[in-house]
Amino acid sequence: MSSGVAAPARPAAGARRRRAAAPLVAPAAAAALVLSVLVATTLGPADVSLVNVRDVLLNHLTGAGIPVRLSEDAIVWQERLPRALVAACCGAGLGVCGAILQSLLRNPLADPFVLGISSGASTGAVVVGVLGLGGASVGLSGGAFAGALLSFGLVLLLARLAGGGDRVVLAGVASTQLFSALTSFVVFAFADSDETRGVLFWLLGSLEGVRWDDVAVCAAVVALGLGACLARARTLDAFAFGDDVAASLGIHVARARLLLLVVTAVLTAGLVSVCGAVGFVGLVLPHAARFLVGPLHARLVPATALVGAVFMVWVDAASRVAFAPTPLPVGVGTALVGVPAFVAILLRRRGTS
């Protein structure tokens, strides 16, 4: 009899411990993020220490005038620090998008690419890069952003024609297939070998060549998206129990869903336009954050953003260092780490169910 009583007590005790520790997750993750960005900035072929990073930051932020080599200043301020910050923004934004979509669509496998946004961004980038439409003033990022919004508009149209609701997922699958086929057609029919290599590298997710203007764009998009999602935290809590429950609580279901889908689409489009197609972040990280802080979105959204930021900083650093001098596309790195992590999450959920 005693063994039968003790078996279910362990999960309950573990759940109580997680609830007690939940308020500490965000401060710990924020500290880990700052440390991760600083350490990642030191990693690379050129030898740069944390002291060098500190001195460069003090010079640029406070005008301290500490003597620093020009090469070290350029490596830290112009190359590695912007890259680490863009990686953090990308991880935070895509993680939040995944958390929102998983609640909004009540699908634990939903991620930012379920709406076909990534495929549309890929097509837009390929059209600009290979066909030259829009000229140099548009660039890959501009083409990717336009393609992402076009794809999302098509998804909304298809979902509306099909009756709305959970048909957004099916419309996203259709849009993904369509734009993936268009991307393959343009590359196959019009690109030479050099163009094909450059485009494919970007499509796999790349943080090469990011600058401070990219940091500003990504940070602004993530801040706006995070603020909008936190403002709708209770709405997202209600959506997790279904449309009927949300409506019974006075929520305009169709309007709230459309608003949150638009926020998710714009956030994803902005990040994909800078970083390329980076998968598995929005799929895996919300589950990890949910395990740490629980399902309430007032805690889940910031926790997912911080955990996703730390995750992306280290995946990018490892992808950049382990395969130097030719860095591994960061999207490949997230897949290599994300697939085993997602399998582990699935097995753990099965063991506790």
mmCIF file of C-alpha atoms in Angstrom:
data_model
loop_
_atom_site.group_PDB
_atom_site.id
_atom_site.type_symbol
_atom_site.label_atom_id
_atom_site.label_comp_id
_atom_site.label_asym_id
_atom_site.label_seq_id
_atom_site.Cartn_x
_atom_site.Cartn_y
_atom_site.Cartn_z
ATOM 1 C CA MET A 1 0.000 0.000 0.000
ATOM 2 C CA SER A 2 2.816 2.433 0.866
ATOM 3 C CA SER A 3 4.408 2.084 -2.563
ATOM 4 C CA GLY A 4 1.096 2.854 -4.242
ATOM 5 C CA VAL A 5 0.757 6.108 -2.301
ATOM 6 C CA ALA A 6 4.355 7.267 -2.757
ATOM 7 C CA ALA A 7 4.465 6.953 -6.551
ATOM 8 C CA PRO A 8 2.219 9.920 -7.451
ATOM 9 C CA ALA A 9 3.684 12.084 -4.672
ATOM 10 C CA ARG A 10 6.960 12.675 -6.468
ATOM 11 C CA PRO A 11 5.464 14.531 -9.479
ATOM 12 C CA ALA A 12 3.314 16.598 -7.100
ATOM 13 C CA ALA A 13 6.354 17.527 -5.029
ATOM 14 C CA GLY A 14 8.292 18.367 -8.184
ATOM 15 C CA ALA A 15 5.448 20.583 -9.397
ATOM 16 C CA ARG A 16 5.392 22.419 -6.063
ATOM 17 C CA ARG A 17 9.127 23.001 -6.232
ATOM 18 C CA ARG A 18 8.831 24.362 -9.779
ATOM 19 C CA ARG A 19 6.030 26.720 -8.743
ATOM 20 C CA ALA A 20 8.124 27.983 -5.837
ATOM 21 C CA ALA A 21 11.147 28.534 -8.085
ATOM 22 C CA ALA A 22 9.189 30.110 -10.969
ATOM 23 C CA PRO A 23 9.668 33.748 -9.801
ATOM 24 C CA LEU A 24 13.441 33.201 -9.814
ATOM 25 C CA VAL A 25 13.598 31.963 -13.416
ATOM 26 C CA ALA A 26 13.397 35.374 -15.116
ATOM 27 C CA PRO A 27 16.137 37.069 -13.022
ATOM 28 C CA ALA A 28 18.404 34.030 -13.370
ATOM 29 C CA ALA A 29 17.810 33.851 -17.123
ATOM 30 C CA ALA A 30 18.426 37.597 -17.506
ATOM 31 C CA ALA A 31 21.761 37.297 -15.685
ATOM 32 C CA ALA A 32 22.639 34.264 -17.804
ATOM 33 C CA LEU A 33 21.803 36.232 -20.953
ATOM 34 C CA VAL A 34 24.117 39.125 -20.067
ATOM 35 C CA LEU A 35 26.939 36.735 -19.208
ATOM 36 C CA SER A 36 26.316 34.701 -22.365
ATOM 37 C CA VAL A 37 26.514 37.754 -24.636
ATOM 38 C CA LEU A 38 29.763 38.886 -23.011
ATOM 39 C CA VAL A 39 31.399 35.458 -23.175
ATOM 40 C CA ALA A 40 30.190 34.811 -26.738
ATOM 41 C CA THR A 41 31.809 38.093 -27.763
ATOM 42 C CA THR A 42 35.201 36.734 -26.705
ATOM 43 C CA LEU A 43 34.907 33.575 -28.815
ATOM 44 C CA GLY A 44 36.467 33.438 -32.260
ATOM 45 C CA PRO A 45 39.748 33.121 -34.152
ATOM 46 C CA ALA A 46 41.129 36.395 -32.773
ATOM 47 C CA ASP A 47 42.058 36.408 -29.092
ATOM 48 C CA VAL A 48 39.765 38.776 -27.174
ATOM 49 C CA SER A 49 39.331 38.624 -23.400
ATOM 50 C CA LEU A 50 36.473 39.697 -21.159
ATOM 51 C CA VAL A 51 38.643 42.602 -20.035
ATOM 52 C CA ASN A 52 38.963 43.728 -23.656
ATOM 53 C CA VAL A 53 35.199 43.483 -24.078
ATOM 54 C CA ARG A 54 34.660 45.509 -20.898
ATOM 55 C CA ASP A 55 37.067 48.222 -22.033
ATOM 56 C CA VAL A 56 35.495 48.499 -25.500
ATOM 57 C CA LEU A 57 32.006 48.743 -24.005
ATOM 58 C CA LEU A 58 33.085 51.437 -21.531
ATOM 59 C CA ASN A 59 34.734 53.436 -24.313
ATOM 60 C CA HIS A 60 31.683 53.365 -26.572
ATOM 61 C CA LEU A 61 29.008 53.714 -23.900
ATOM 62 C CA THR A 62 30.653 56.190 -21.512
ATOM 63 C CA GLY A 63 33.580 57.683 -23.451
ATOM 64 C CA ALA A 64 36.033 56.393 -20.841
ATOM 65 C CA GLY A 65 39.005 56.636 -23.208
ATOM 66 C CA ILE A 66 40.624 53.372 -22.094
ATOM 67 C CA PRO A 67 43.510 52.420 -24.434
ATOM 68 C CA VAL A 68 42.331 49.585 -26.725
ATOM 69 C CA ARG A 69 43.812 48.243 -29.927
ATOM 70 C CA LEU A 70 41.897 49.279 -33.038
ATOM 71 C CA SER A 71 41.673 45.639 -34.142
ATOM 72 C CA GLU A 72 40.139 44.588 -30.820
ATOM 73 C CA ASP A 73 37.696 47.501 -30.914
ATOM 74 C CA ALA A 74 36.581 46.559 -34.429
ATOM 75 C CA ILE A 75 36.227 42.867 -33.591
ATOM 76 C CA VAL A 76 34.159 43.496 -30.468
ATOM 77 C CA TRP A 77 32.075 46.522 -31.416
ATOM 78 C CA GLN A 78 31.606 46.067 -35.150
ATOM 79 C CA GLU A 79 31.440 42.285 -35.489
ATOM 80 C CA ARG A 80 30.916 40.029 -32.490
ATOM 81 C CA LEU A 81 28.750 42.121 -30.165
ATOM 82 C CA PRO A 82 26.141 43.011 -32.827
ATOM 83 C CA ARG A 83 26.046 39.369 -33.869
ATOM 84 C CA ALA A 84 25.479 38.159 -30.304
ATOM 85 C CA LEU A 85 22.733 40.742 -29.746
ATOM 86 C CA VAL A 86 20.950 39.872 -32.989
ATOM 87 C CA ALA A 87 21.150 36.194 -32.037
ATOM 88 C CA ALA A 88 19.594 37.023 -28.659
ATOM 89 C CA CYS A 89 16.793 39.011 -30.315
ATOM 90 C CA CYS A 90 16.156 36.225 -32.803
ATOM 91 C CA GLY A 91 15.930 33.577 -30.076
ATOM 92 C CA ALA A 92 13.693 35.740 -27.904
ATOM 93 C CA GLY A 93 11.321 36.724 -30.692
ATOM 94 C CA LEU A 94 10.948 33.307 -32.295
ATOM 95 C CA GLY A 95 10.505 31.686 -28.884
ATOM 96 C CA VAL A 96 7.709 34.099 -27.974
ATOM 97 C CA CYS A 97 6.035 33.515 -31.337
ATOM 98 C CA GLY A 98 6.046 29.778 -30.689
ATOM 99 C CA ALA A 99 4.544 30.203 -27.220
ATOM 100 C CA ILE A 100 1.774 32.419 -28.601
ATOM 101 C CA LEU A 101 0.913 30.125 -31.496
ATOM 102 C CA GLN A 102 0.886 27.006 -29.338
ATOM 103 C CA SER A 103 -1.693 28.632 -27.086
ATOM 104 C CA LEU A 104 -3.626 30.391 -29.825
ATOM 105 C CA LEU A 105 -3.958 27.305 -32.025
ATOM 106 C CA ARG A 106 -3.991 24.824 -29.111
ATOM 107 C CA ASN A 107 -1.327 22.835 -30.912
ATOM 108 C CA PRO A 108 1.889 21.872 -29.049
ATOM 109 C CA LEU A 109 3.686 21.477 -32.394
ATOM 110 C CA ALA A 110 2.908 24.997 -33.622
ATOM 111 C CA ASP A 111 5.859 27.300 -34.261
ATOM 112 C CA PRO A 112 6.435 30.559 -36.183
ATOM 113 C CA PHE A 113 6.767 28.716 -39.474
ATOM 114 C CA VAL A 114 3.395 27.001 -39.233
ATOM 115 C CA LEU A 115 1.910 30.116 -40.882
ATOM 116 C CA GLY A 116 4.155 29.807 -43.937
ATOM 117 C CA ILE A 117 5.962 33.034 -43.043
ATOM 118 C CA SER A 118 9.421 31.514 -43.368
ATOM 119 C CA SER A 119 8.699 30.140 -46.827
ATOM 120 C CA GLY A 120 7.337 33.474 -47.992
ATOM 121 C CA ALA A 121 10.400 35.267 -46.647
ATOM 122 C CA SER A 122 12.646 32.799 -48.460
ATOM 123 C CA THR A 123 10.846 33.435 -51.741
ATOM 124 C CA GLY A 124 11.088 37.205 -51.306
ATOM 125 C CA ALA A 125 14.811 37.014 -50.593
ATOM 126 C CA VAL A 126 15.418 34.741 -53.573
ATOM 127 C CA VAL A 127 13.439 36.981 -55.942
ATOM 128 C CA VAL A 128 15.513 40.008 -54.911
ATOM 129 C CA GLY A 129 18.840 38.181 -54.759
ATOM 130 C CA VAL A 130 18.535 36.140 -57.941
ATOM 131 C CA LEU A 131 16.195 38.137 -60.180
ATOM 132 C CA GLY A 132 17.313 41.531 -58.902
ATOM 133 C CA LEU A 133 13.781 42.858 -58.478
ATOM 134 C CA GLY A 134 13.747 46.003 -56.382
ATOM 135 C CA GLY A 135 17.443 46.687 -56.881
ATOM 136 C CA ALA A 136 20.078 47.277 -54.245
ATOM 137 C CA SER A 137 17.788 49.599 -52.271
ATOM 138 C CA VAL A 138 15.593 46.659 -51.263
ATOM 139 C CA GLY A 139 18.171 43.979 -50.449
ATOM 140 C CA LEU A 140 17.615 40.452 -49.196
ATOM 141 C CA SER A 141 16.115 41.656 -45.930
ATOM 142 C CA GLY A 142 13.577 43.904 -47.623
ATOM 143 C CA GLY A 143 12.583 41.187 -50.055
ATOM 144 C CA ALA A 144 12.271 38.673 -47.224
ATOM 145 C CA PHE A 145 10.038 40.982 -45.187
ATOM 146 C CA ALA A 146 7.759 41.659 -48.163
ATOM 147 C CA GLY A 147 7.559 37.955 -48.999
ATOM 148 C CA ALA A 148 6.744 37.052 -45.392
ATOM 149 C CA LEU A 149 3.859 39.520 -45.212
ATOM 150 C CA LEU A 150 2.560 38.373 -48.616
ATOM 151 C CA SER A 151 2.590 34.764 -47.439
ATOM 152 C CA PHE A 152 0.794 35.654 -44.223
ATOM 153 C CA GLY A 153 -1.856 37.578 -46.157
ATOM 154 C CA LEU A 154 -2.431 34.504 -48.316
ATOM 155 C CA VAL A 155 -2.770 32.341 -45.188
ATOM 156 C CA LEU A 156 -5.416 34.661 -43.721
ATOM 157 C CA LEU A 157 -7.316 34.700 -47.012
ATOM 158 C CA LEU A 158 -7.275 30.907 -47.339
ATOM 159 C CA ALA A 159 -8.292 30.444 -43.711
ATOM 160 C CA ARG A 160 -11.172 32.877 -44.105
ATOM 161 C CA LEU A 161 -12.402 31.180 -47.267
ATOM 162 C CA ALA A 162 -12.205 27.806 -45.504
ATOM 163 C CA GLY A 163 -14.184 29.013 -42.493
ATOM 164 C CA GLY A 164 -11.496 30.346 -40.146
ATOM 165 C CA GLY A 165 -10.683 28.871 -36.744
ATOM 166 C CA ASP A 166 -8.150 26.062 -36.663
ATOM 167 C CA ARG A 167 -7.966 26.061 -40.464
ATOM 168 C CA VAL A 168 -5.175 28.610 -40.141
ATOM 169 C CA VAL A 169 -2.790 25.678 -39.680
ATOM 170 C CA LEU A 170 -3.956 23.984 -42.875
ATOM 171 C CA ALA A 171 -3.716 27.274 -44.758
ATOM 172 C CA GLY A 172 -0.188 27.696 -43.400
ATOM 173 C CA VAL A 173 0.792 24.253 -44.685
ATOM 174 C CA ALA A 174 -0.577 25.101 -48.133
ATOM 175 C CA SER A 175 1.235 28.443 -48.185
ATOM 176 C CA THR A 176 4.484 26.797 -47.072
ATOM 177 C CA GLN A 177 4.346 24.305 -49.920
ATOM 178 C CA LEU A 178 3.484 26.973 -52.485
ATOM 179 C CA PHE A 179 6.283 29.376 -51.569
ATOM 180 C CA SER A 180 8.813 26.572 -51.122
ATOM 181 C CA ALA A 181 8.040 25.463 -54.658
ATOM 182 C CA LEU A 182 8.394 29.038 -55.943
ATOM 183 C CA THR A 183 11.749 29.392 -54.204
ATOM 184 C CA SER A 184 13.033 26.147 -55.714
ATOM 185 C CA PHE A 185 11.818 27.177 -59.158
ATOM 186 C CA VAL A 186 13.553 30.572 -59.097
ATOM 187 C CA VAL A 187 16.822 29.070 -57.836
ATOM 188 C CA PHE A 188 16.733 26.205 -60.337
ATOM 189 C CA ALA A 189 15.727 28.275 -63.358
ATOM 190 C CA PHE A 190 17.626 31.538 -62.902
ATOM 191 C CA ALA A 191 20.478 31.271 -60.365
ATOM 192 C CA ASP A 192 24.102 30.491 -61.177
ATOM 193 C CA SER A 193 26.293 28.473 -58.813
ATOM 194 C CA ASP A 194 27.592 31.440 -56.793
ATOM 195 C CA GLU A 195 24.129 32.938 -56.351
ATOM 196 C CA THR A 196 22.711 29.557 -55.398
ATOM 197 C CA ARG A 197 25.337 29.056 -52.692
ATOM 198 C CA GLY A 198 24.775 32.519 -51.207
ATOM 199 C CA VAL A 199 20.995 32.225 -51.224
ATOM 200 C CA LEU A 200 20.978 28.728 -49.755
ATOM 201 C CA PHE A 201 23.338 29.821 -46.964
ATOM 202 C CA TRP A 202 20.956 32.654 -46.089
ATOM 203 C CA LEU A 203 17.934 30.345 -46.266
ATOM 204 C CA LEU A 204 19.539 28.031 -43.694
ATOM 205 C CA GLY A 205 19.832 30.926 -41.257
ATOM 206 C CA SER A 206 22.821 33.227 -41.188
ATOM 207 C CA LEU A 207 24.063 35.952 -38.871
ATOM 208 C CA GLU A 208 27.044 36.802 -41.025
ATOM 209 C CA GLY A 209 27.590 40.498 -41.578
ATOM 210 C CA VAL A 210 24.951 41.817 -39.159
ATOM 211 C CA ARG A 211 25.519 45.380 -38.012
ATOM 212 C CA TRP A 212 24.117 47.779 -35.441
ATOM 213 C CA ASP A 213 21.237 48.821 -37.675
ATOM 214 C CA ASP A 214 20.166 45.142 -37.716
ATOM 215 C CA VAL A 215 20.370 45.131 -33.913
ATOM 216 C CA ALA A 216 18.105 48.171 -33.780
ATOM 217 C CA VAL A 217 15.535 46.611 -36.125
ATOM 218 C CA CYS A 218 15.460 43.280 -34.306
ATOM 219 C CA ALA A 219 15.362 44.857 -30.841
ATOM 220 C CA ALA A 220 12.515 47.191 -31.800
ATOM 221 C CA VAL A 221 10.459 44.407 -33.364
ATOM 222 C CA VAL A 222 10.978 42.103 -30.374
ATOM 223 C CA ALA A 223 10.167 44.834 -27.853
ATOM 224 C CA LEU A 224 6.917 45.734 -29.607
ATOM 225 C CA GLY A 225 5.918 42.091 -30.043
ATOM 226 C CA LEU A 226 6.765 41.236 -26.443
ATOM 227 C CA GLY A 227 4.798 44.205 -25.144
ATOM 228 C CA ALA A 228 1.751 43.324 -27.239
ATOM 229 C CA CYS A 229 1.826 39.698 -26.088
ATOM 230 C CA LEU A 230 2.213 40.621 -22.410
ATOM 231 C CA ALA A 231 -0.709 43.020 -22.720
ATOM 232 C CA ARG A 232 -2.811 40.076 -23.942
ATOM 233 C CA ALA A 233 -1.491 37.539 -21.429
ATOM 234 C CA ARG A 234 -4.918 36.826 -19.887
ATOM 235 C CA THR A 235 -6.456 36.472 -23.317
ATOM 236 C CA LEU A 236 -3.828 33.860 -24.173
ATOM 237 C CA ASP A 237 -4.546 32.042 -20.908
ATOM 238 C CA ALA A 238 -8.194 31.844 -21.910
ATOM 239 C CA PHE A 239 -7.393 30.643 -25.448
ATOM 240 C CA ALA A 240 -5.498 27.700 -23.955
ATOM 241 C CA PHE A 241 -8.877 26.334 -22.786
ATOM 242 C CA GLY A 242 -10.623 26.815 -26.126
ATOM 243 C CA ASP A 243 -12.686 29.393 -27.974
ATOM 244 C CA ASP A 244 -15.854 28.744 -25.962
ATOM 245 C CA VAL A 245 -14.149 29.447 -22.652
ATOM 246 C CA ALA A 246 -12.524 32.565 -24.075
ATOM 247 C CA ALA A 247 -15.870 33.834 -25.383
ATOM 248 C CA SER A 248 -17.554 33.128 -22.028
ATOM 249 C CA LEU A 249 -14.979 35.409 -20.400
ATOM 250 C CA GLY A 250 -15.987 38.299 -22.646
ATOM 251 C CA ILE A 251 -13.176 37.970 -25.201
ATOM 252 C CA HIS A 252 -13.932 38.757 -28.833
ATOM 253 C CA VAL A 253 -12.408 35.533 -30.122
ATOM 254 C CA ALA A 254 -12.047 36.344 -33.825
ATOM 255 C CA ARG A 255 -10.658 39.829 -33.223
ATOM 256 C CA ALA A 256 -8.205 38.700 -30.544
ATOM 257 C CA ARG A 257 -6.978 35.788 -32.654
ATOM 258 C CA LEU A 258 -6.442 38.004 -35.697
ATOM 259 C CA LEU A 259 -4.574 40.618 -33.654
ATOM 260 C CA LEU A 260 -2.241 38.053 -32.095
ATOM 261 C CA LEU A 261 -1.659 36.343 -35.428
ATOM 262 C CA VAL A 262 -0.712 39.672 -36.984
ATOM 263 C CA VAL A 263 1.683 40.420 -34.106
ATOM 264 C CA THR A 264 3.255 36.986 -34.515
ATOM 265 C CA ALA A 265 3.541 37.380 -38.272
ATOM 266 C CA VAL A 266 5.163 40.822 -38.132
ATOM 267 C CA LEU A 267 7.564 39.687 -35.406
ATOM 268 C CA THR A 268 8.574 36.578 -37.340
ATOM 269 C CA ALA A 269 8.848 38.459 -40.621
ATOM 270 C CA GLY A 270 11.102 41.111 -39.108
ATOM 271 C CA LEU A 271 13.454 38.532 -37.597
ATOM 272 C CA VAL A 272 13.520 36.219 -40.604
ATOM 273 C CA SER A 273 14.304 39.171 -42.861
ATOM 274 C CA VAL A 274 17.534 39.715 -40.890
ATOM 275 C CA CYS A 275 18.503 36.208 -39.761
ATOM 276 C CA GLY A 276 17.050 33.944 -42.428
ATOM 277 C CA ALA A 277 15.046 30.818 -41.715
ATOM 278 C CA VAL A 278 15.907 29.590 -38.210
ATOM 279 C CA GLY A 279 13.861 26.605 -37.142
ATOM 280 C CA PHE A 280 13.072 24.742 -33.912
ATOM 281 C CA VAL A 281 13.503 27.769 -31.615
ATOM 282 C CA GLY A 282 9.778 28.528 -31.545
ATOM 283 C CA LEU A 283 8.942 24.843 -31.319
ATOM 284 C CA VAL A 284 11.218 23.711 -28.483
ATOM 285 C CA LEU A 285 11.862 26.704 -26.209
ATOM 286 C CA PRO A 286 8.220 27.377 -25.170
ATOM 287 C CA HIS A 287 7.995 23.814 -23.841
ATOM 288 C CA ALA A 288 11.181 24.268 -21.835
ATOM 289 C CA ALA A 289 9.964 27.597 -20.419
ATOM 290 C CA ARG A 290 6.536 26.125 -19.652
ATOM 291 C CA PHE A 291 8.234 23.385 -17.649
ATOM 292 C CA LEU A 292 10.122 26.011 -15.626
ATOM 293 C CA VAL A 293 7.411 28.604 -14.915
ATOM 294 C CA GLY A 294 4.092 26.955 -15.757
ATOM 295 C CA PRO A 295 1.441 27.824 -18.355
ATOM 296 C CA LEU A 296 0.380 31.335 -17.284
ATOM 297 C CA HIS A 297 1.512 33.703 -20.028
ATOM 298 C CA ALA A 298 2.410 36.616 -17.738
ATOM 299 C CA ARG A 299 5.399 34.484 -16.716
ATOM 300 C CA LEU A 300 5.659 32.228 -19.748
ATOM 301 C CA VAL A 301 6.188 34.971 -22.334
ATOM 302 C CA PRO A 302 9.168 36.720 -20.664
ATOM 303 C CA ALA A 303 10.664 33.376 -19.585
ATOM 304 C CA THR A 304 10.468 32.051 -23.138
ATOM 305 C CA ALA A 305 12.061 35.220 -24.476
ATOM 306 C CA LEU A 306 14.992 35.012 -22.068
ATOM 307 C CA VAL A 307 15.559 31.267 -22.443
ATOM 308 C CA GLY A 308 15.312 31.576 -26.220
ATOM 309 C CA ALA A 309 17.813 34.430 -26.242
ATOM 310 C CA VAL A 310 20.372 32.479 -24.197
ATOM 311 C CA PHE A 311 19.838 29.417 -26.375
ATOM 312 C CA MET A 312 20.418 31.288 -29.635
ATOM 313 C CA VAL A 313 23.505 33.117 -28.382
ATOM 314 C CA TRP A 314 25.216 29.833 -27.529
ATOM 315 C CA VAL A 315 24.059 27.981 -30.635
ATOM 316 C CA ASP A 316 25.413 30.796 -32.798
ATOM 317 C CA ALA A 317 28.680 30.909 -30.859
ATOM 318 C CA ALA A 318 29.140 27.150 -31.193
ATOM 319 C CA SER A 319 28.222 27.207 -34.893
ATOM 320 C CA ARG A 320 30.693 30.031 -35.487
ATOM 321 C CA VAL A 321 33.616 28.583 -33.523
ATOM 322 C CA ALA A 322 33.357 24.834 -34.075
ATOM 323 C CA PHE A 323 33.418 25.102 -37.874
ATOM 324 C CA ALA A 324 35.807 28.059 -38.306
ATOM 325 C CA PRO A 325 36.830 29.588 -40.633
ATOM 326 C CA THR A 326 33.568 28.710 -42.462
ATOM 327 C CA PRO A 327 30.736 29.088 -39.927
ATOM 328 C CA LEU A 328 27.870 26.624 -39.847
ATOM 329 C CA PRO A 329 24.522 28.258 -40.722
ATOM 330 C CA VAL A 330 22.806 28.972 -37.443
ATOM 331 C CA GLY A 331 19.603 27.308 -38.640
ATOM 332 C CA VAL A 332 21.489 24.033 -38.992
ATOM 333 C CA GLY A 333 22.838 24.478 -35.465
ATOM 334 C CA THR A 334 19.374 25.043 -33.979
ATOM 335 C CA ALA A 335 18.087 21.923 -35.747
ATOM 336 C CA LEU A 336 20.981 19.779 -34.510
ATOM 337 C CA VAL A 337 20.328 20.915 -30.944
ATOM 338 C CA GLY A 338 16.561 21.301 -31.206
ATOM 339 C CA VAL A 339 15.629 17.851 -32.502
ATOM 340 C CA PRO A 340 17.206 15.886 -29.595
ATOM 341 C CA ALA A 341 15.883 18.444 -27.114
ATOM 342 C CA PHE A 342 12.368 18.137 -28.514
ATOM 343 C CA VAL A 343 12.542 14.331 -28.381
ATOM 344 C CA ALA A 344 13.623 14.567 -24.731
ATOM 345 C CA ILE A 345 10.696 16.893 -23.974
ATOM 346 C CA LEU A 346 8.251 14.500 -25.627
ATOM 347 C CA LEU A 347 9.608 11.552 -23.655
ATOM 348 C CA ARG A 348 9.452 13.513 -20.406
ATOM 349 C CA ARG A 349 5.861 14.584 -21.060
ATOM 350 C CA ARG A 350 4.957 10.965 -21.764
ATOM 351 C CA GLY A 351 6.621 9.851 -18.544
ATOM 352 C CA THR A 352 4.706 12.395 -16.442
ATOM 353 C CA SER A 353 1.328 11.937 -18.153
#
